[in-house]
Amino acid sequence: MKKITLYIDSTHWYAIDANGKWISGCRGSTPDCPLEGVSAWLEGLAHRRHSIAIILSVACVPYLSLPWNVSNPAASELRRSVHEAWHVRGVSRDSHDIRIHWPNYGMPVMTLAYPLALLQGLIAQLGRHKLSSLECSIFALAGRRLKGGGAARELLLLSECDGYSALHVDAGQVVDIEYLKPDGIGLDAVPVWLRRKALEYSDSNAMGWLTGECPDINRLCETLA
Amino acid sequence: MSSAEFRDLAYVPRHRWRAWILLTASAVIFFGALTWLRHHLDLRMRATTPVKEAGPRVTHPVQENGPLDGLDRTGQERLGNELRMLNRDWSKLLTAMVPQGKNVRLLSLEVNPASGGITVVGQSPDPVAANAYAHTLGRSDLLKEVRLLRIEEEAGSITFEVSAQWQ
């Protein structure tokens, strides 16, 4: 089974067609994430069954960075505290698939909550093709970047059509995540925000854009560079 | 596109059939190993056990002996009586034997389950209390032939002995 990537942001979906070109379509705003034209793209692929890896933009996946709690050293207690933190924000285990990145001792806990309605909607639209994995874009890209080792302290930036996000990495461990809307103003305007972060990460190699396989990401990276 | 670094942040559909295949394979290997071990042990047992002389094997029907076989009618009746005696309501007897007041204390209680004979030794402050206790036992439906066998004064208290028959 050949693995194919489908990238989805707040308004569009992107994928490579049978000719190796990027195609895109609109995405509906309802919770089940209807993708216009995705069935035609799937039919255009070979007739055999494919394994499809879906990548969602950061704006599509609720995330949470929680500080390490000394009183929750056990895995069960950590999991319970994460679920409680999500519950306060109106996210429950019945409505979302909560994923936890198990940190090293003392490090912050990164957690994502995939909406179950979106998951079921996507699986239904894939039809006979198999969903191999569903990932958040910045973590999918940063994972490949960090696998080879990196600087002691760095800021990994990602540009997407529906916003900008950044991972604060300390000794290979993600310690925080930030998200900026594309139309941010004042201190949240991207050029201003970047200058602020440049003061925080003074080393010229400590800030780097993550380039993905999606064309819009590359285009926006070039615009911002 | 999956990354090992943040694999736990990705949603990956669970394939339950893989777990079932693993479980089935483990069970097959386990029982296969068990069967092989048993077969191997059987072979070793056969090798170490001396072989009897070959000959026509005559099988005798095995007679199963019942637990009461070999007892005559009298013995069976006696055994039945003893079993009935053992299966009596012992808690009811003990409730009837325990004195109601605080002035009478029981020192010993002997019951012969086979014959139903009961011997009670107790202590009371005066002979009147011992008599009253024996009288109370006599009025019980469980006991018959209640007799006050002995009343002795020892160190300022009365020791008495009562015999009865459990019916």
Coordinates of C-alpha atoms in Angstrom, one line a residue:
Chain A
M1 CA 0.0 0.0 0.0
K2 CA 1.5 3.3 -1.1
K3 CA 1.3 6.1 1.5
I4 CA -0.2 9.4 0.4
T5 CA -0.3 12.6 2.3
L6 CA -3.4 14.8 2.5
Y7 CA -2.9 18.2 4.1
I8 CA -5.9 20.1 5.5
D9 CA -6.0 23.6 6.9
S10 CA -9.0 25.7 8.0
T11 CA -10.3 26.5 4.5
H12 CA -8.6 24.1 2.0
W13 CA -7.2 20.7 1.5
Y14 CA -4.0 19.9 -0.5
A15 CA -2.8 16.7 -2.0
I16 CA -0.6 15.3 -4.8
D17 CA -2.6 13.8 -7.7
A18 CA -1.6 10.9 -9.9
N19 CA 0.6 13.1 -12.1
G20 CA 2.6 14.3 -9.1
K21 CA 1.1 17.8 -9.0
W22 CA -0.3 19.6 -6.0
I23 CA -4.1 20.0 -6.2
S24 CA -6.4 21.7 -3.7
G25 CA -10.0 22.1 -2.9
C26 CA -12.2 23.9 -0.5
R27 CA -13.1 22.6 2.9
G28 CA -16.5 23.0 4.6
S29 CA -16.8 24.6 8.0
T30 CA -19.0 21.9 9.6
P31 CA -17.5 19.7 12.3
D32 CA -17.3 16.6 10.0
C33 CA -14.9 18.5 7.7
P34 CA -16.5 18.0 4.2
L35 CA -13.7 18.2 1.6
E36 CA -15.0 19.4 -1.8
G37 CA -13.6 17.3 -4.7
V38 CA -11.7 14.9 -2.5
S39 CA -13.7 11.9 -3.8
A40 CA -12.6 12.8 -7.4
W41 CA -9.0 13.0 -6.2
L42 CA -9.3 9.6 -4.6
E43 CA -10.9 8.1 -7.7
G44 CA -8.1 9.6 -9.8
L45 CA -5.5 7.6 -7.9
A46 CA -4.9 4.0 -8.8
H47 CA -7.7 1.6 -8.2
R48 CA -5.9 -0.2 -5.4
R49 CA -6.3 0.7 -1.8
H50 CA -4.1 3.4 -0.5
S51 CA -2.8 4.3 3.0
I52 CA -3.4 8.0 3.5
A53 CA -1.6 10.1 6.1
I54 CA -3.6 13.2 7.0
I55 CA -1.9 16.3 8.3
L56 CA -4.0 19.0 9.9
S57 CA -2.8 22.6 10.3
V58 CA -2.2 23.9 13.8
A59 CA -5.4 26.0 13.6
C60 CA -7.5 22.9 13.2
V61 CA -6.2 21.1 16.3
P62 CA -6.7 22.4 19.8
Y63 CA -3.5 22.2 21.7
L64 CA -2.4 22.7 25.3
S65 CA 1.0 23.1 26.9
L66 CA 0.9 22.3 30.6
P67 CA 3.7 22.9 33.1
W68 CA 5.2 19.9 34.9
N69 CA 3.5 19.2 38.2
V70 CA 5.7 17.6 40.8
S71 CA 2.7 16.1 42.6
N72 CA 1.8 14.1 39.4
P73 CA 4.8 12.0 38.7
A74 CA 2.8 8.8 37.9
A75 CA 1.5 8.4 34.3
S76 CA -2.1 7.9 35.5
E77 CA -2.0 11.1 37.6
L78 CA -0.5 13.0 34.7
R79 CA -3.2 11.7 32.3
R80 CA -5.9 12.6 34.8
S81 CA -4.5 16.2 35.2
V82 CA -4.4 16.6 31.4
H83 CA -8.0 15.5 31.1
E84 CA -9.0 17.8 33.9
A85 CA -7.2 20.7 32.2
W86 CA -9.1 19.9 28.9
H87 CA -12.4 19.5 30.8
V88 CA -12.0 23.1 32.1
R89 CA -11.7 24.3 28.5
G90 CA -14.9 22.4 27.4
V91 CA -13.1 19.4 25.8
S92 CA -14.0 16.0 27.0
R93 CA -12.9 12.4 26.1
D94 CA -16.3 11.8 24.6
S95 CA -15.9 14.6 22.0
H96 CA -12.1 14.5 21.4
D97 CA -9.3 12.1 21.1
I98 CA -6.8 13.5 23.6
R99 CA -3.2 12.7 22.8
I100 CA -0.3 13.4 25.3
H101 CA 3.4 13.8 24.5
W102 CA 5.0 12.1 27.4
P103 CA 7.8 14.4 28.5
N104 CA 11.0 13.8 30.3
Y105 CA 10.9 14.4 34.1
G106 CA 10.3 18.0 34.8
M107 CA 9.5 19.1 31.3
P108 CA 6.2 20.7 30.2
V109 CA 3.5 18.4 28.9
M110 CA 2.3 18.9 25.3
T111 CA -1.2 17.6 24.5
L112 CA -3.5 17.7 21.5
A113 CA -7.2 17.0 21.2
Y114 CA -8.5 15.8 17.8
P115 CA -12.2 16.3 17.4
L116 CA -13.9 13.0 17.0
A117 CA -16.5 14.4 14.6
L118 CA -13.7 15.6 12.3
L119 CA -12.0 12.2 12.6
Q120 CA -15.1 10.2 11.7
G121 CA -15.9 12.7 8.9
L122 CA -12.5 12.2 7.4
I123 CA -12.5 8.4 7.7
A124 CA -15.9 8.4 6.0
Q125 CA -14.7 10.5 3.1
L126 CA -11.7 8.3 2.5
G127 CA -14.0 5.5 1.6
R128 CA -12.2 2.3 0.9
H129 CA -8.8 3.9 1.5
K130 CA -7.2 3.5 4.9
L131 CA -6.3 6.3 7.3
S132 CA -2.7 5.5 8.4
S133 CA -2.3 8.4 10.8
L134 CA -3.5 11.9 11.6
E135 CA -1.0 14.4 12.7
C136 CA -0.7 18.1 13.5
S137 CA 1.5 19.8 11.0
I138 CA 4.0 21.5 13.2
F139 CA 4.7 18.3 15.2
A140 CA 5.0 16.2 12.1
L141 CA 7.6 18.6 10.6
A142 CA 9.4 19.3 13.9
G143 CA 9.6 15.6 14.6
R144 CA 11.6 15.0 11.5
R145 CA 13.8 18.0 12.2
L146 CA 14.5 17.0 15.8
K147 CA 15.2 13.4 15.0
G148 CA 18.6 14.3 13.7
G149 CA 19.4 16.4 16.7
G150 CA 19.5 20.1 16.9
A151 CA 20.7 23.1 18.8
A152 CA 20.4 23.3 22.5
R153 CA 17.8 25.9 22.3
E154 CA 15.8 26.8 19.2
L155 CA 12.6 28.2 17.8
L156 CA 11.0 26.2 15.0
L157 CA 8.6 28.3 12.9
L158 CA 5.9 27.2 10.6
S159 CA 3.9 29.3 8.2
E160 CA 0.5 28.1 7.1
C161 CA -2.4 29.8 5.3
D162 CA -4.4 30.0 8.4
G163 CA -1.7 31.2 10.8
Y164 CA 1.8 31.0 12.1
S165 CA 3.0 28.7 14.8
A166 CA 6.2 28.3 16.7
L167 CA 7.7 25.5 18.8
H168 CA 10.1 26.5 21.6
V169 CA 12.6 23.7 21.9
D170 CA 15.1 23.3 24.7
A171 CA 17.7 20.5 24.5
G172 CA 15.5 18.6 22.0
Q173 CA 12.4 18.8 24.1
V174 CA 9.4 21.0 23.2
V175 CA 8.7 23.3 26.0
D176 CA 6.0 25.6 24.6
I177 CA 4.0 26.3 21.5
E178 CA 2.7 29.6 20.2
Y179 CA 0.2 30.4 17.5
L180 CA -0.4 33.7 15.7
K181 CA -3.3 34.5 13.4
P182 CA -2.3 35.6 9.9
D183 CA -3.9 39.0 10.3
G184 CA -2.4 39.8 13.7
I185 CA -1.9 43.4 14.6
G186 CA 0.4 45.3 17.0
L187 CA 2.7 43.0 18.9
D188 CA 1.1 40.0 17.3
A189 CA 1.8 41.3 13.8
V190 CA 4.2 38.7 12.4
P191 CA 7.2 41.0 11.6
V192 CA 7.0 42.6 15.0
W193 CA 6.6 39.2 16.7
L194 CA 9.6 37.9 14.8
R195 CA 11.8 40.8 16.0
R196 CA 10.7 40.1 19.6
K197 CA 11.6 36.5 19.2
A198 CA 14.9 37.4 17.6
L199 CA 15.9 39.2 20.8
E200 CA 14.9 36.1 22.8
Y201 CA 16.9 33.8 20.5
S202 CA 19.9 35.9 19.7
D203 CA 21.8 33.1 18.0
S204 CA 21.3 33.4 14.2
N205 CA 20.9 29.6 13.8
A206 CA 18.4 29.3 16.7
M207 CA 15.4 30.3 14.7
G208 CA 14.4 28.3 11.7
W209 CA 11.4 27.9 9.4
L210 CA 10.1 24.4 9.0
T211 CA 9.5 23.7 5.3
G212 CA 6.9 21.1 4.5
E213 CA 5.7 19.4 1.4
C214 CA 2.8 21.8 1.0
P215 CA 3.2 24.5 -1.6
D216 CA 1.6 27.3 0.4
I217 CA 3.9 26.8 3.3
N218 CA 6.9 27.2 1.0
R219 CA 5.4 30.3 -0.6
L220 CA 4.6 32.0 2.7
C221 CA 8.1 31.1 4.0
E222 CA 9.7 32.9 1.1
T223 CA 7.4 35.9 1.6
L224 CA 8.4 36.2 5.3
A225 CA 12.1 35.5 4.9
Chain B
M1 CA 5.1 11.8 7.2
S2 CA 4.9 10.2 10.7
S3 CA 7.6 11.2 13.1
A4 CA 9.0 9.0 15.8
E5 CA 9.7 12.1 18.0
F6 CA 6.0 13.0 18.4
R7 CA 4.4 9.7 17.5
D8 CA 2.3 9.9 20.7
L9 CA 0.7 13.1 19.5
A10 CA -0.5 11.5 16.3
Y11 CA -3.8 9.7 16.0
V12 CA -3.2 6.2 14.6
P13 CA -6.2 3.9 14.1
R14 CA -5.9 0.8 16.3
H15 CA -5.9 -2.5 14.5
R16 CA -7.5 -4.9 16.8
W17 CA -7.0 -7.8 14.4
R18 CA -3.3 -7.6 14.9
A19 CA -3.7 -8.1 18.6
W20 CA -6.0 -11.0 18.0
I21 CA -3.5 -12.6 15.6
L22 CA -0.7 -12.1 18.2
L23 CA -2.9 -13.6 20.9
T24 CA -3.9 -16.6 18.8
A25 CA -0.3 -17.2 17.7
S26 CA 0.9 -17.0 21.4
A27 CA -1.8 -19.5 22.4
V28 CA -0.9 -21.9 19.6
I29 CA 2.8 -21.7 20.5
F30 CA 2.1 -22.2 24.2
F31 CA -0.2 -25.2 23.7
G32 CA 2.1 -26.7 21.1
A33 CA 5.0 -26.4 23.5
L34 CA 2.9 -28.0 26.3
T35 CA 1.8 -30.9 24.0
W36 CA 5.4 -31.5 22.9
L37 CA 6.6 -31.5 26.5
R38 CA 3.9 -34.0 27.5
H39 CA 4.8 -36.2 24.6
H40 CA 8.5 -36.0 25.5
L41 CA 7.8 -36.9 29.1
D42 CA 5.6 -39.8 28.1
L43 CA 8.4 -41.1 25.9
R44 CA 10.9 -40.8 28.8
M45 CA 8.6 -42.5 31.2
R46 CA 8.1 -45.4 28.8
A47 CA 11.9 -45.7 28.3
T48 CA 12.6 -45.8 32.1
T49 CA 9.7 -48.1 33.0
P50 CA 10.6 -51.9 32.7
V51 CA 8.7 -53.6 30.0
K52 CA 6.6 -56.5 31.2
E53 CA 6.7 -59.8 29.4
A54 CA 4.7 -59.9 26.3
G55 CA 1.6 -62.0 26.5
P56 CA -2.1 -61.9 26.1
R57 CA -3.5 -59.0 28.1
V58 CA -6.5 -60.0 30.0
T59 CA -8.6 -57.1 31.2
H60 CA -10.6 -57.7 34.4
P61 CA -13.7 -55.7 35.0
V62 CA -12.9 -53.2 37.8
Q63 CA -15.3 -53.5 40.7
E64 CA -16.1 -50.2 42.3
N65 CA -16.6 -50.5 46.0
G66 CA -19.2 -48.2 47.5
P67 CA -18.5 -46.6 50.9
L68 CA -21.1 -48.8 52.8
D69 CA -20.1 -52.1 51.1
G70 CA -18.9 -54.6 53.7
L71 CA -21.2 -53.3 56.4
D72 CA -24.1 -55.5 57.6
R73 CA -27.6 -54.1 58.3
T74 CA -26.9 -53.4 62.0
G75 CA -23.7 -51.6 61.2
Q76 CA -25.4 -49.5 58.6
E77 CA -28.2 -48.6 61.1
R78 CA -25.6 -47.7 63.7
L79 CA -23.7 -45.5 61.2
G80 CA -26.9 -43.9 60.1
N81 CA -27.8 -43.0 63.7
E82 CA -24.4 -41.5 64.4
L83 CA -24.6 -39.5 61.2
R84 CA -28.0 -38.2 62.2
M85 CA -26.6 -37.3 65.6
L86 CA -23.7 -35.4 64.1
N87 CA -26.0 -33.5 61.8
R88 CA -28.1 -32.1 64.6
D89 CA -28.6 -28.4 65.3
W90 CA -25.7 -27.7 67.6
S91 CA -26.2 -24.0 67.7
K92 CA -29.7 -24.5 69.1
L93 CA -28.3 -26.8 71.8
L94 CA -25.6 -24.3 72.8
T95 CA -28.2 -21.5 73.0
A96 CA -30.3 -23.7 75.3
M97 CA -27.3 -24.6 77.5
V98 CA -26.0 -21.1 78.1
P99 CA -27.4 -19.7 81.4
Q100 CA -29.6 -16.7 81.3
G101 CA -28.4 -14.9 84.5
K102 CA -25.0 -13.7 85.3
N103 CA -24.6 -15.6 88.6
V104 CA -24.3 -19.1 87.0
R105 CA -21.1 -19.8 85.0
L106 CA -20.4 -22.9 82.9
L107 CA -17.0 -24.5 83.5
S108 CA -17.2 -27.3 81.0
L109 CA -19.7 -28.9 78.6
E110 CA -19.2 -32.4 77.3
V111 CA -21.5 -33.8 74.6
N112 CA -21.2 -37.3 73.2
P113 CA -22.5 -36.9 69.7
A114 CA -23.0 -40.7 69.3
S115 CA -25.1 -41.3 72.4
G116 CA -26.5 -37.7 72.9
G117 CA -25.3 -37.7 76.5
I118 CA -24.5 -34.2 77.9
T119 CA -22.5 -33.4 81.1
V120 CA -22.3 -29.8 82.3
V121 CA -20.1 -28.6 85.1
G122 CA -20.8 -25.1 86.3
Q123 CA -20.3 -22.7 89.2
S124 CA -22.9 -20.6 91.0
P125 CA -22.9 -18.4 94.2
D126 CA -25.5 -20.6 95.9
P127 CA -27.2 -24.0 95.6
V128 CA -30.5 -22.3 94.8
A129 CA -29.1 -20.8 91.5
A130 CA -27.7 -24.2 90.6
N131 CA -31.1 -25.8 91.1
A132 CA -32.8 -23.1 89.1
Y133 CA -30.3 -23.7 86.2
A134 CA -31.0 -27.4 86.3
H135 CA -34.7 -26.7 86.4
T136 CA -34.4 -24.4 83.4
L137 CA -32.6 -27.1 81.4
G138 CA -35.4 -29.6 82.4
R139 CA -38.0 -27.4 80.8
S140 CA -36.1 -27.2 77.5
D141 CA -37.6 -29.2 74.6
L142 CA -34.2 -30.3 73.5
L143 CA -33.2 -32.1 76.6
K144 CA -34.7 -34.9 78.7
E145 CA -33.6 -36.8 81.8
V146 CA -32.0 -33.8 83.3
R147 CA -30.4 -34.7 86.6
L148 CA -28.4 -32.6 89.1
L149 CA -25.6 -35.1 89.9
R150 CA -23.4 -33.1 92.3
I151 CA -23.4 -29.9 94.3
E152 CA -20.2 -29.1 96.2
E153 CA -19.0 -26.0 98.0
E154 CA -15.5 -25.0 97.0
A155 CA -13.8 -21.8 98.1
G156 CA -16.9 -19.9 98.8
S157 CA -18.8 -20.9 95.6
I158 CA -20.9 -23.8 94.6
T159 CA -19.7 -26.2 91.9
F160 CA -22.4 -28.3 90.4
E161 CA -22.7 -31.0 87.7
V162 CA -25.8 -31.7 85.6
S163 CA -26.3 -34.6 83.2
A164 CA -29.0 -34.7 80.5
Q165 CA -29.9 -36.5 77.3
W166 CA -30.1 -34.6 74.0
Q167 CA -33.3 -35.7 72.2

